[in-house]
Coordinates of C-alpha atoms and ligand atoms in Angstrom, one line a residue:
M1 CA -5.2 24.4 74.5
A2 CA -2.6 27.2 74.4
Y3 CA 1.1 26.5 75.2
N4 CA 3.5 29.2 76.5
Q5 CA 6.9 29.7 74.8
T6 CA 8.9 27.5 77.3
E7 CA 6.4 24.6 76.8
V8 CA 6.8 24.9 73.0
V9 CA 10.6 24.8 73.2
L10 CA 10.6 21.9 75.7
G11 CA 8.1 20.0 73.6
G12 CA 10.3 20.4 70.5
I13 CA 13.4 19.2 72.3
A14 CA 11.4 16.1 73.5
H15 CA 10.8 15.1 69.8
I16 CA 14.5 15.1 68.9
P17 CA 15.2 11.5 69.9
L18 CA 12.2 10.4 67.9
I19 CA 13.4 12.3 64.8
I20 CA 16.9 10.8 65.2
G21 CA 15.4 7.3 65.6
M22 CA 13.3 7.8 62.4
F23 CA 16.4 9.0 60.5
Y24 CA 18.3 5.8 61.3
V25 CA 15.3 3.6 60.3
V26 CA 15.1 5.3 56.9
K27 CA 18.9 5.1 56.6
A28 CA 19.0 1.4 57.3
L29 CA 16.3 0.8 54.6
M30 CA 18.1 3.0 52.0
Y31 CA 21.7 1.8 52.4
R32 CA 22.1 -1.8 51.5
G33 CA 25.2 -1.7 49.4
V34 CA 28.5 -3.5 49.9
D35 CA 31.3 -1.7 51.7
G36 CA 28.8 0.9 52.9
K37 CA 28.3 2.3 49.4
L38 CA 25.0 4.0 48.7
A39 CA 22.5 1.8 47.0
P40 CA 18.8 2.5 46.4
F41 CA 16.6 0.2 48.4
S42 CA 14.7 -0.8 45.2
F43 CA 17.6 -2.7 43.5
S44 CA 16.8 -6.3 42.8
Y45 CA 18.3 -9.4 44.5
R46 CA 20.1 -10.1 41.3
E47 CA 21.7 -6.7 41.3
A48 CA 22.6 -7.1 44.9
A49 CA 24.3 -10.4 44.1
Q50 CA 26.2 -8.8 41.3
R51 CA 27.4 -6.0 43.6
R52 CA 28.6 -8.6 46.0
T53 CA 30.4 -10.5 43.3
S54 CA 32.1 -7.4 41.9
A55 CA 33.3 -6.6 45.4
T56 CA 34.6 -10.1 45.9
D57 CA 36.1 -10.1 42.4
T58 CA 39.0 -8.2 43.8
A59 CA 41.8 -10.5 45.0
T60 CA 42.3 -10.7 48.7
A61 CA 45.5 -9.7 50.5
D62 CA 46.8 -11.3 53.6
V63 CA 46.4 -7.9 55.3
K64 CA 44.1 -6.8 58.0
P65 CA 40.7 -5.5 56.7
K66 CA 40.0 -1.8 57.4
K67 CA 38.0 -1.3 60.6
Q68 CA 34.4 -0.2 60.0
S69 CA 33.4 2.8 62.0
P70 CA 30.6 2.1 64.5
S71 CA 28.2 4.3 62.5
A72 CA 28.9 2.4 59.3
P73 CA 25.6 1.0 57.7
V74 CA 24.9 -2.6 58.3
V75 CA 26.2 -4.6 55.3
E76 CA 24.2 -7.6 54.1
T77 CA 25.9 -10.9 55.0
A78 CA 27.5 -12.3 51.8
S79 CA 28.1 -16.0 51.3
K80 CA 31.8 -15.4 51.8
P81 CA 33.3 -12.9 54.2
T82 CA 34.0 -9.4 52.7
P83 CA 37.6 -9.6 51.4
P84 CA 40.2 -7.5 53.1
A85 CA 41.3 -4.4 51.2
V86 CA 43.9 -4.6 48.5
P87 CA 47.0 -2.8 49.7
I88 CA 47.7 0.5 47.8
N89 CA 50.6 2.9 48.0
L90 CA 51.9 1.7 51.4
Y91 CA 55.2 3.5 50.3
K92 CA 55.1 6.7 48.4
P93 CA 57.8 8.3 46.2
K94 CA 58.8 10.8 49.0
T95 CA 59.1 8.0 51.6
P96 CA 60.1 4.8 49.7
F97 CA 61.0 1.6 51.4
E98 CA 64.7 0.5 50.9
G99 CA 64.6 -3.1 50.0
T100 CA 67.7 -5.3 49.6
V101 CA 68.5 -7.2 46.4
Q102 CA 68.4 -10.9 47.3
E103 CA 69.1 -12.3 43.8
N104 CA 69.3 -11.2 40.2
Y105 CA 69.7 -13.7 37.4
S106 CA 69.0 -13.9 33.6
L107 CA 65.8 -15.6 32.5
L108 CA 67.1 -16.2 28.9
K109 CA 68.6 -19.2 27.3
E110 CA 71.5 -19.5 24.9
G111 CA 70.6 -17.8 21.6
A112 CA 68.1 -15.3 23.0
T113 CA 68.0 -11.7 22.0
G114 CA 68.3 -8.8 24.6
R115 CA 68.5 -9.1 28.3
V116 CA 65.7 -10.1 30.8
N117 CA 66.4 -10.7 34.5
H118 CA 64.5 -12.0 37.4
I119 CA 65.2 -9.8 40.4
T120 CA 64.1 -10.5 44.0
F121 CA 64.1 -7.9 46.8
D122 CA 64.0 -8.6 50.5
L123 CA 61.3 -6.6 52.2
S124 CA 62.1 -7.5 55.8
G125 CA 61.9 -4.6 58.1
S126 CA 59.3 -2.7 56.2
D127 CA 56.8 -1.2 58.6
P128 CA 54.1 -1.3 57.6
H129 CA 54.9 -4.5 55.8
L130 CA 55.1 -4.0 52.1
S131 CA 52.4 -6.5 51.2
Y132 CA 50.9 -6.9 47.8
V133 CA 48.6 -9.2 45.8
E134 CA 48.9 -11.0 42.5
G135 CA 48.4 -8.6 39.6
Q136 CA 49.8 -5.4 41.3
S137 CA 52.9 -3.4 40.4
I138 CA 55.6 -1.7 42.4
G139 CA 57.6 1.4 41.7
I140 CA 61.4 1.5 41.6
I141 CA 63.4 4.8 42.0
P142 CA 66.8 4.3 40.3
A143 CA 69.8 5.6 42.1
G144 CA 71.4 8.8 40.8
E145 CA 70.1 11.9 39.1
D146 CA 68.6 12.9 35.7
A147 CA 70.1 15.3 33.2
N148 CA 68.8 18.2 35.2
G149 CA 70.4 17.1 38.4
K150 CA 67.1 16.0 39.9
P151 CA 66.5 12.5 41.5
H152 CA 65.2 10.0 38.9
K153 CA 61.5 9.5 38.7
L154 CA 60.0 6.1 39.6
R155 CA 59.3 3.4 37.0
L156 CA 56.6 0.9 37.4
Y157 CA 57.2 -2.9 37.2
S158 CA 54.6 -5.7 37.3
I159 CA 55.2 -7.9 40.3
A160 CA 56.2 -11.5 39.2
S161 CA 55.9 -13.3 42.5
T162 CA 52.8 -14.2 44.4
R163 CA 51.9 -12.4 47.7
H164 CA 53.9 -15.1 49.5
G165 CA 57.1 -14.4 47.5
D166 CA 59.2 -17.0 45.6
N167 CA 60.5 -18.6 48.8
L168 CA 57.0 -18.5 50.3
E169 CA 58.1 -16.7 53.4
G170 CA 56.0 -13.6 52.6
K171 CA 59.0 -11.2 52.8
T172 CA 60.1 -10.8 49.3
V173 CA 58.9 -9.4 45.9
S174 CA 60.3 -10.4 42.5
L175 CA 60.3 -8.6 39.2
C176 CA 60.9 -9.6 35.6
V177 CA 62.8 -6.8 33.9
R178 CA 63.8 -6.3 30.3
Q179 CA 66.7 -3.9 29.7
L180 CA 65.5 -1.2 27.4
Q181 CA 68.1 -0.6 24.6
Y182 CA 67.7 1.3 21.4
E183 CA 69.8 2.9 18.7
K184 CA 69.8 6.7 18.3
E185 CA 72.1 8.6 15.9
G186 CA 74.4 5.6 15.7
Q187 CA 74.6 5.2 19.5
T188 CA 73.2 2.6 21.8
I189 CA 71.0 4.1 24.4
N190 CA 70.3 2.1 27.6
G191 CA 67.1 2.7 29.6
V192 CA 67.9 4.3 33.0
C193 CA 66.0 2.1 35.4
S194 CA 65.9 -1.2 33.5
T195 CA 69.7 -1.0 33.1
Y196 CA 70.1 -0.1 36.8
L197 CA 68.0 -3.1 37.8
C198 CA 69.6 -5.6 35.4
N199 CA 73.1 -4.6 36.6
I200 CA 72.3 -4.6 40.3
N201 CA 74.1 -6.9 42.7
P202 CA 72.7 -8.9 45.6
G203 CA 73.0 -6.9 48.8
A204 CA 72.4 -3.5 47.2
K205 CA 69.6 -1.3 48.6
V206 CA 66.8 -0.2 46.2
K207 CA 64.1 2.4 46.7
I208 CA 60.7 0.7 46.3
T209 CA 57.2 2.4 46.2
G210 CA 53.7 1.0 46.1
P211 CA 52.1 -1.4 45.6
V212 CA 49.7 0.0 43.0
G213 CA 47.1 -1.3 40.6
K214 CA 43.7 -2.9 40.7
E215 CA 43.3 -3.6 37.0
M216 CA 44.9 -7.0 36.9
L217 CA 43.6 -8.6 40.1
L218 CA 42.5 -12.2 39.9
P219 CA 38.9 -13.2 40.7
E220 CA 38.6 -15.0 44.0
D221 CA 36.3 -17.6 42.4
E222 CA 38.1 -21.0 42.4
D223 CA 36.0 -22.0 39.3
A224 CA 36.9 -18.9 37.2
N225 CA 38.4 -19.4 33.7
V226 CA 41.4 -17.2 33.0
I227 CA 42.6 -16.4 29.5
M228 CA 46.1 -14.8 29.5
L229 CA 47.6 -12.9 26.6
A230 CA 51.3 -11.9 27.2
T231 CA 54.2 -10.6 25.2
G232 CA 57.7 -10.5 26.7
T233 CA 57.8 -9.2 30.3
G234 CA 54.0 -9.0 30.2
I235 CA 54.3 -12.5 31.5
A236 CA 55.0 -11.2 35.0
P237 CA 51.4 -11.0 36.3
M238 CA 50.6 -14.2 34.5
R239 CA 53.4 -16.0 36.4
T240 CA 51.9 -14.9 39.7
Y241 CA 48.4 -16.2 38.7
L242 CA 49.9 -19.5 37.4
R243 CA 52.0 -20.0 40.5
R244 CA 48.9 -19.3 42.7
M245 CA 47.0 -21.8 40.6
F246 CA 49.5 -24.6 40.0
E247 CA 52.8 -24.4 42.0
P248 CA 52.4 -27.2 44.6
A249 CA 54.1 -25.4 47.6
E250 CA 52.3 -22.1 46.8
R251 CA 48.9 -24.0 46.5
S252 CA 49.3 -25.5 50.0
K253 CA 50.3 -22.1 51.3
N254 CA 47.4 -20.2 49.8
G255 CA 44.6 -22.8 50.2
W256 CA 43.1 -21.6 46.9
K257 CA 41.9 -24.7 45.0
F258 CA 41.7 -23.4 41.5
G259 CA 39.5 -25.8 39.5
G260 CA 38.7 -23.6 36.4
K261 CA 40.5 -23.4 33.1
A262 CA 43.6 -21.3 32.5
W263 CA 45.0 -20.7 29.0
L264 CA 48.2 -18.8 28.5
F265 CA 49.1 -17.3 25.1
M266 CA 52.7 -16.2 25.2
G267 CA 54.6 -14.2 22.6
A268 CA 58.4 -14.2 22.4
P269 CA 60.9 -13.6 19.6
H270 CA 62.8 -16.9 20.0
T271 CA 62.3 -20.1 21.9
A272 CA 65.3 -19.1 24.0
N273 CA 63.4 -15.9 25.0
L274 CA 60.4 -17.7 26.5
L275 CA 60.3 -16.7 30.1
Y276 CA 59.6 -19.2 32.9
D277 CA 58.9 -21.8 30.1
D278 CA 60.0 -24.9 32.1
D279 CA 57.6 -24.1 34.9
F280 CA 54.6 -23.5 32.5
E281 CA 55.4 -26.8 30.7
R282 CA 55.4 -28.6 34.1
Y283 CA 52.0 -27.1 35.0
Q284 CA 50.6 -28.2 31.7
R285 CA 51.9 -31.8 32.3
D286 CA 50.7 -31.9 35.9
F287 CA 47.3 -30.1 35.3
P288 CA 46.3 -31.1 31.8
D289 CA 42.6 -30.5 32.5
N290 CA 43.2 -27.0 33.9
F291 CA 46.0 -25.5 32.0
H292 CA 46.8 -24.9 28.4
Y293 CA 49.9 -23.2 27.1
T294 CA 50.1 -21.8 23.6
K295 CA 53.3 -20.1 22.3
A296 CA 53.8 -17.6 19.4
I297 CA 57.5 -17.5 18.6
S298 CA 57.6 -14.6 16.2
R299 CA 61.0 -15.1 14.6
E300 CA 60.8 -18.9 14.3
Q301 CA 57.2 -19.5 13.3
Q302 CA 55.1 -18.0 10.6
N303 CA 51.4 -17.0 10.5
L304 CA 49.1 -18.0 7.7
K305 CA 50.1 -14.9 5.7
G306 CA 53.8 -15.9 6.0
G307 CA 54.5 -13.1 8.5
R308 CA 55.8 -13.2 12.0
M309 CA 53.7 -15.4 14.4
Y310 CA 52.2 -13.1 17.0
I311 CA 49.8 -14.1 19.8
Q312 CA 46.9 -12.5 17.9
D313 CA 47.5 -15.1 15.1
R314 CA 47.2 -17.8 17.8
V315 CA 44.0 -16.2 19.1
M316 CA 42.6 -16.4 15.6
E317 CA 43.5 -20.1 15.3
H318 CA 41.6 -20.9 18.5
S319 CA 38.8 -18.3 18.2
D320 CA 36.0 -20.9 18.5
E321 CA 37.2 -22.2 21.9
I322 CA 38.1 -18.7 23.1
F323 CA 34.6 -17.4 22.4
K324 CA 33.0 -20.4 23.9
M325 CA 34.9 -19.6 27.1
I326 CA 34.1 -15.9 26.9
E327 CA 30.3 -16.8 26.8
N328 CA 30.8 -18.2 30.3
P329 CA 30.4 -15.3 32.8
K330 CA 33.1 -16.9 34.9
T331 CA 35.8 -16.2 32.2
H332 CA 38.2 -13.4 32.6
V333 CA 40.7 -12.2 30.0
Y334 CA 44.1 -10.6 30.9
M335 CA 46.4 -8.8 28.5
C336 CA 49.9 -7.6 29.5
G337 CA 53.0 -6.5 27.7
L338 CA 53.7 -4.4 24.6
K339 CA 51.3 -1.6 24.0
G340 CA 51.6 -2.4 20.3
M341 CA 49.8 -5.7 20.7
E342 CA 46.5 -4.1 21.6
P343 CA 45.3 -3.2 18.1
G344 CA 46.4 -6.6 16.8
I345 CA 44.4 -8.4 19.6
D346 CA 41.4 -6.2 18.9
E347 CA 41.5 -7.0 15.2
A348 CA 41.7 -10.7 15.9
M349 CA 38.8 -10.4 18.4
V350 CA 36.7 -8.5 15.8
A351 CA 37.3 -11.2 13.2
A352 CA 36.8 -14.1 15.6
A353 CA 33.6 -12.5 17.0
S354 CA 32.0 -11.7 13.7
A355 CA 32.6 -15.3 12.6
K356 CA 30.2 -16.2 15.4
G357 CA 27.8 -13.3 14.6
I358 CA 29.0 -11.2 17.6
D359 CA 29.8 -7.5 17.4
W360 CA 33.1 -7.2 19.3
A361 CA 32.7 -3.4 19.5
E362 CA 29.6 -4.0 21.6
L363 CA 30.9 -7.0 23.6
R364 CA 34.2 -5.6 24.7
P365 CA 32.9 -2.6 26.7
Q366 CA 30.4 -5.0 28.3
L367 CA 33.2 -7.4 29.4
K368 CA 35.2 -4.4 30.6
K369 CA 32.2 -3.1 32.7
A370 CA 31.8 -6.6 34.1
H371 CA 35.5 -6.5 35.2
R372 CA 36.2 -9.5 32.9
W373 CA 38.6 -7.8 30.4
H374 CA 41.8 -6.6 32.0
V375 CA 44.5 -4.8 30.2
E376 CA 47.9 -3.5 31.3
T377 CA 50.2 -2.6 28.5
Y378 CA 53.3 -0.3 28.3
Ligands
FAD401 P1 64.1 5.3 30.2 O1 65.4 5.7 30.5 O2 63.0 5.9 31.0 O3 63.8 5.4 28.7 C1 62.5 5.3 28.2 C2 62.3 6.4 27.1 O4 63.2 6.1 26.1 C3 60.9 6.3 26.5 O5 60.0 7.1 27.3 C4 61.2 6.9 25.2 O6 61.2 8.3 25.3 C5 62.6 6.5 24.9 N1 62.6 5.3 24.0 C6 62.2 4.1 24.3 N2 62.4 3.3 23.2 C7 62.8 4.1 22.2 C8 63.1 3.8 20.9 N3 63.0 2.6 20.3 N4 63.5 4.9 20.1 C9 63.7 6.1 20.6 N5 63.4 6.4 21.9 C10 62.9 5.4 22.7 N6 59.1 -3.2 32.2 C11 59.6 -4.4 32.5 O7 60.7 -4.7 32.0 N7 59.0 -5.4 33.2 C12 57.7 -5.2 33.7 O8 57.2 -6.0 34.4 C13 57.1 -3.9 33.5 N8 55.9 -3.6 34.0 C14 55.4 -2.4 33.8 C15 54.1 -2.2 34.4 C16 53.5 -1.0 34.2 C17 52.1 -0.7 34.8 C18 54.1 0.0 33.4 C19 53.5 1.4 33.1 C20 55.4 -0.2 32.9 C21 56.0 -1.4 33.1 N9 57.3 -1.7 32.6 C22 57.9 -2.9 32.8 C23 58.1 -0.6 31.8 C24 59.0 0.1 32.8 O9 58.2 0.9 33.7 C25 59.9 1.1 32.2 O10 59.2 2.0 31.3 C26 61.0 0.4 31.4 O11 61.8 -0.4 32.2 C27 62.0 1.5 30.7 O12 62.4 2.3 31.7 P2 63.9 2.8 31.7 O13 64.1 3.7 32.8 O14 64.9 1.7 31.5 O15 63.9 3.7 30.3
A2P402 P1 59.0 -9.3 17.2 O1 60.0 -8.6 18.1 O2 59.7 -10.5 16.6 O3 58.4 -8.5 16.1 P2 60.2 -9.3 23.8 O4 59.7 -8.3 24.7 O5 61.0 -10.4 24.5 O6 61.0 -8.8 22.7 O7 59.0 -10.1 23.2 C1 57.9 -9.4 22.6 C2 57.2 -10.3 21.6 O8 56.1 -9.6 21.1 C3 58.1 -10.6 20.4 O9 57.9 -11.9 20.0 C4 57.6 -9.5 19.4 O10 57.8 -9.9 18.1 C5 56.1 -9.6 19.7 N1 55.5 -8.4 19.1 C6 56.0 -7.3 18.6 N2 55.0 -6.4 18.2 C7 53.9 -7.0 18.4 C8 52.5 -6.7 18.1 N3 52.2 -5.6 17.6 N4 51.6 -7.6 18.5 C9 51.9 -8.8 19.1 N5 53.1 -9.1 19.4 C10 54.1 -8.3 19.0

C-alpha cells in the first residue's frame, strides 16, 4: 500500500510519544546510581550497597537537602534516607560573612611553649546561615593589607566545634589557633592571620568564608571505629568528633548514639601544651569501653631509641591493636596537624604492617579509595 507525503509525515509524528516512552524505560533501567549518578545496570547488589554506603559515609548537616528536579532518575530506596548535602562555600572570599568574636582564650597551661587560643565567632545574622559539619574548615581574611597594599588572602582553619557550636545553640563556630612565630635574621616574625586571631578581642568583626572540606567528615555509622592521629592544633577536627561522640549535652542534641571504638593519639611538646586534655580525660573515664586516649609528649617522654616521643612511636607500640582495628571495614583513620608527621606515620605503618605480613604500600591506597584513610596536614 502506498502512502502520500502528508501521510508519511503524520505517521512519523504519531510515533514520537512511543519513542519518548521507550527512551524513559531504557533510562530507568540504566540509571540506578545514588544521587542520580550514572551507573551501569549490570552492577551487582554488593556494588550497589557499597555505592550507598559511600554516599552515606559523608556526615550529614542540619541543612535542607537539595531539591531533586522532577526529571531526576528514580533513586533506589536505601535503608536510611539519603543524607542532606554537606554545606560548601556558602560564603566566598569576595562576599565573606562578618562574624563577631564571642570569646578568645588561651588553651595552654603554665609552663607551655608558644601560644594557642580557642576563639569563638557568633554567626547570628548570616543569611544563608553559615552552617557546617564536623571535619570541615573555614577561611579567615585578616584585617589590613599585605606588603603590596592588597587585602590579605584568606587562611584556612579546621573547625573545632560541632555543627551545634560550643553552646549548642547552632549559631557559633570555634577555632583552635596556634600563633605562628619564627626567627629570621635575628628577628621574630609573627604570622599575619594567626597573630591577628590570637590578639582579637570579643566584639570585633571578622571576615569568614566557607565552610570547605569533605576529606575529614565522620562516617554516619554509629558503630564505626575511629582512630585519630593529631599533633598540636590538628586536634581541632578530633575535638569535634569526640564532642559529637561523648559530650553529654551534645549527644542529646545530635541523637547520634556512637557505640564504636574511638582512639585518639595526641602529640604535644609538653603536658601543659595538651589541648582540651581535661575533656578527653573525662570522656575516657565516662566511656572506658568506647574511648582510648594515648599521648606522646615529645619533650618530656622518650621513644625506644632515646629520641623525642612522637605519635608514630605510640602507633608502633600499639601496632597489633591498630591493625586488628584496621582489618574491620568499619574502621576509619584520621590524621591532622603538622605536615612533617606524615612520613613518620607512614614509616610506622610500614613497619607495623610488615610485622603482620601486610604490604602497607598496597593497603594504604585501598583504605584511601574506601574513604577510610583521611589526611589533612598543613
Ligand atoms: P603567614 O603570615 O601566612 O606566614 C606563613 C609563611 O611564613 C609560610 O608560608 C612560610 O613562607 C613562612 N614561614 C613559616 N614558618 C617559617 C619558618 N620556620 N621559617 C621561615 N619561614 C617560615 N592553623 C591553626 O593554627 N589551626 C588550625 O586549625 C589550622 N587548620 C588548618 C587547616 C587547613 C586545611 C590548612 C591548609 C591550614 C590550617 N592551619 C591551621 C594553618 C593556617 O591556615 C595558617 O597557615 C597559619 O595560621 C599561618 O598563617 P599566618 O597568616 O599566621 O602566617
Ligand atoms: P617537637 O616540637 O618537640 O619536636 P605543637 O604544634 O603544639 O608544637 O605540637 C606539635 C607536636 O608534634 C610537638 O610535640 C612536636 O614535637 C611534634 N612533632 C614535630 N615534628 C613531628 C614529626 N615529624 N612527626 C610527629 N610529631 C612531630
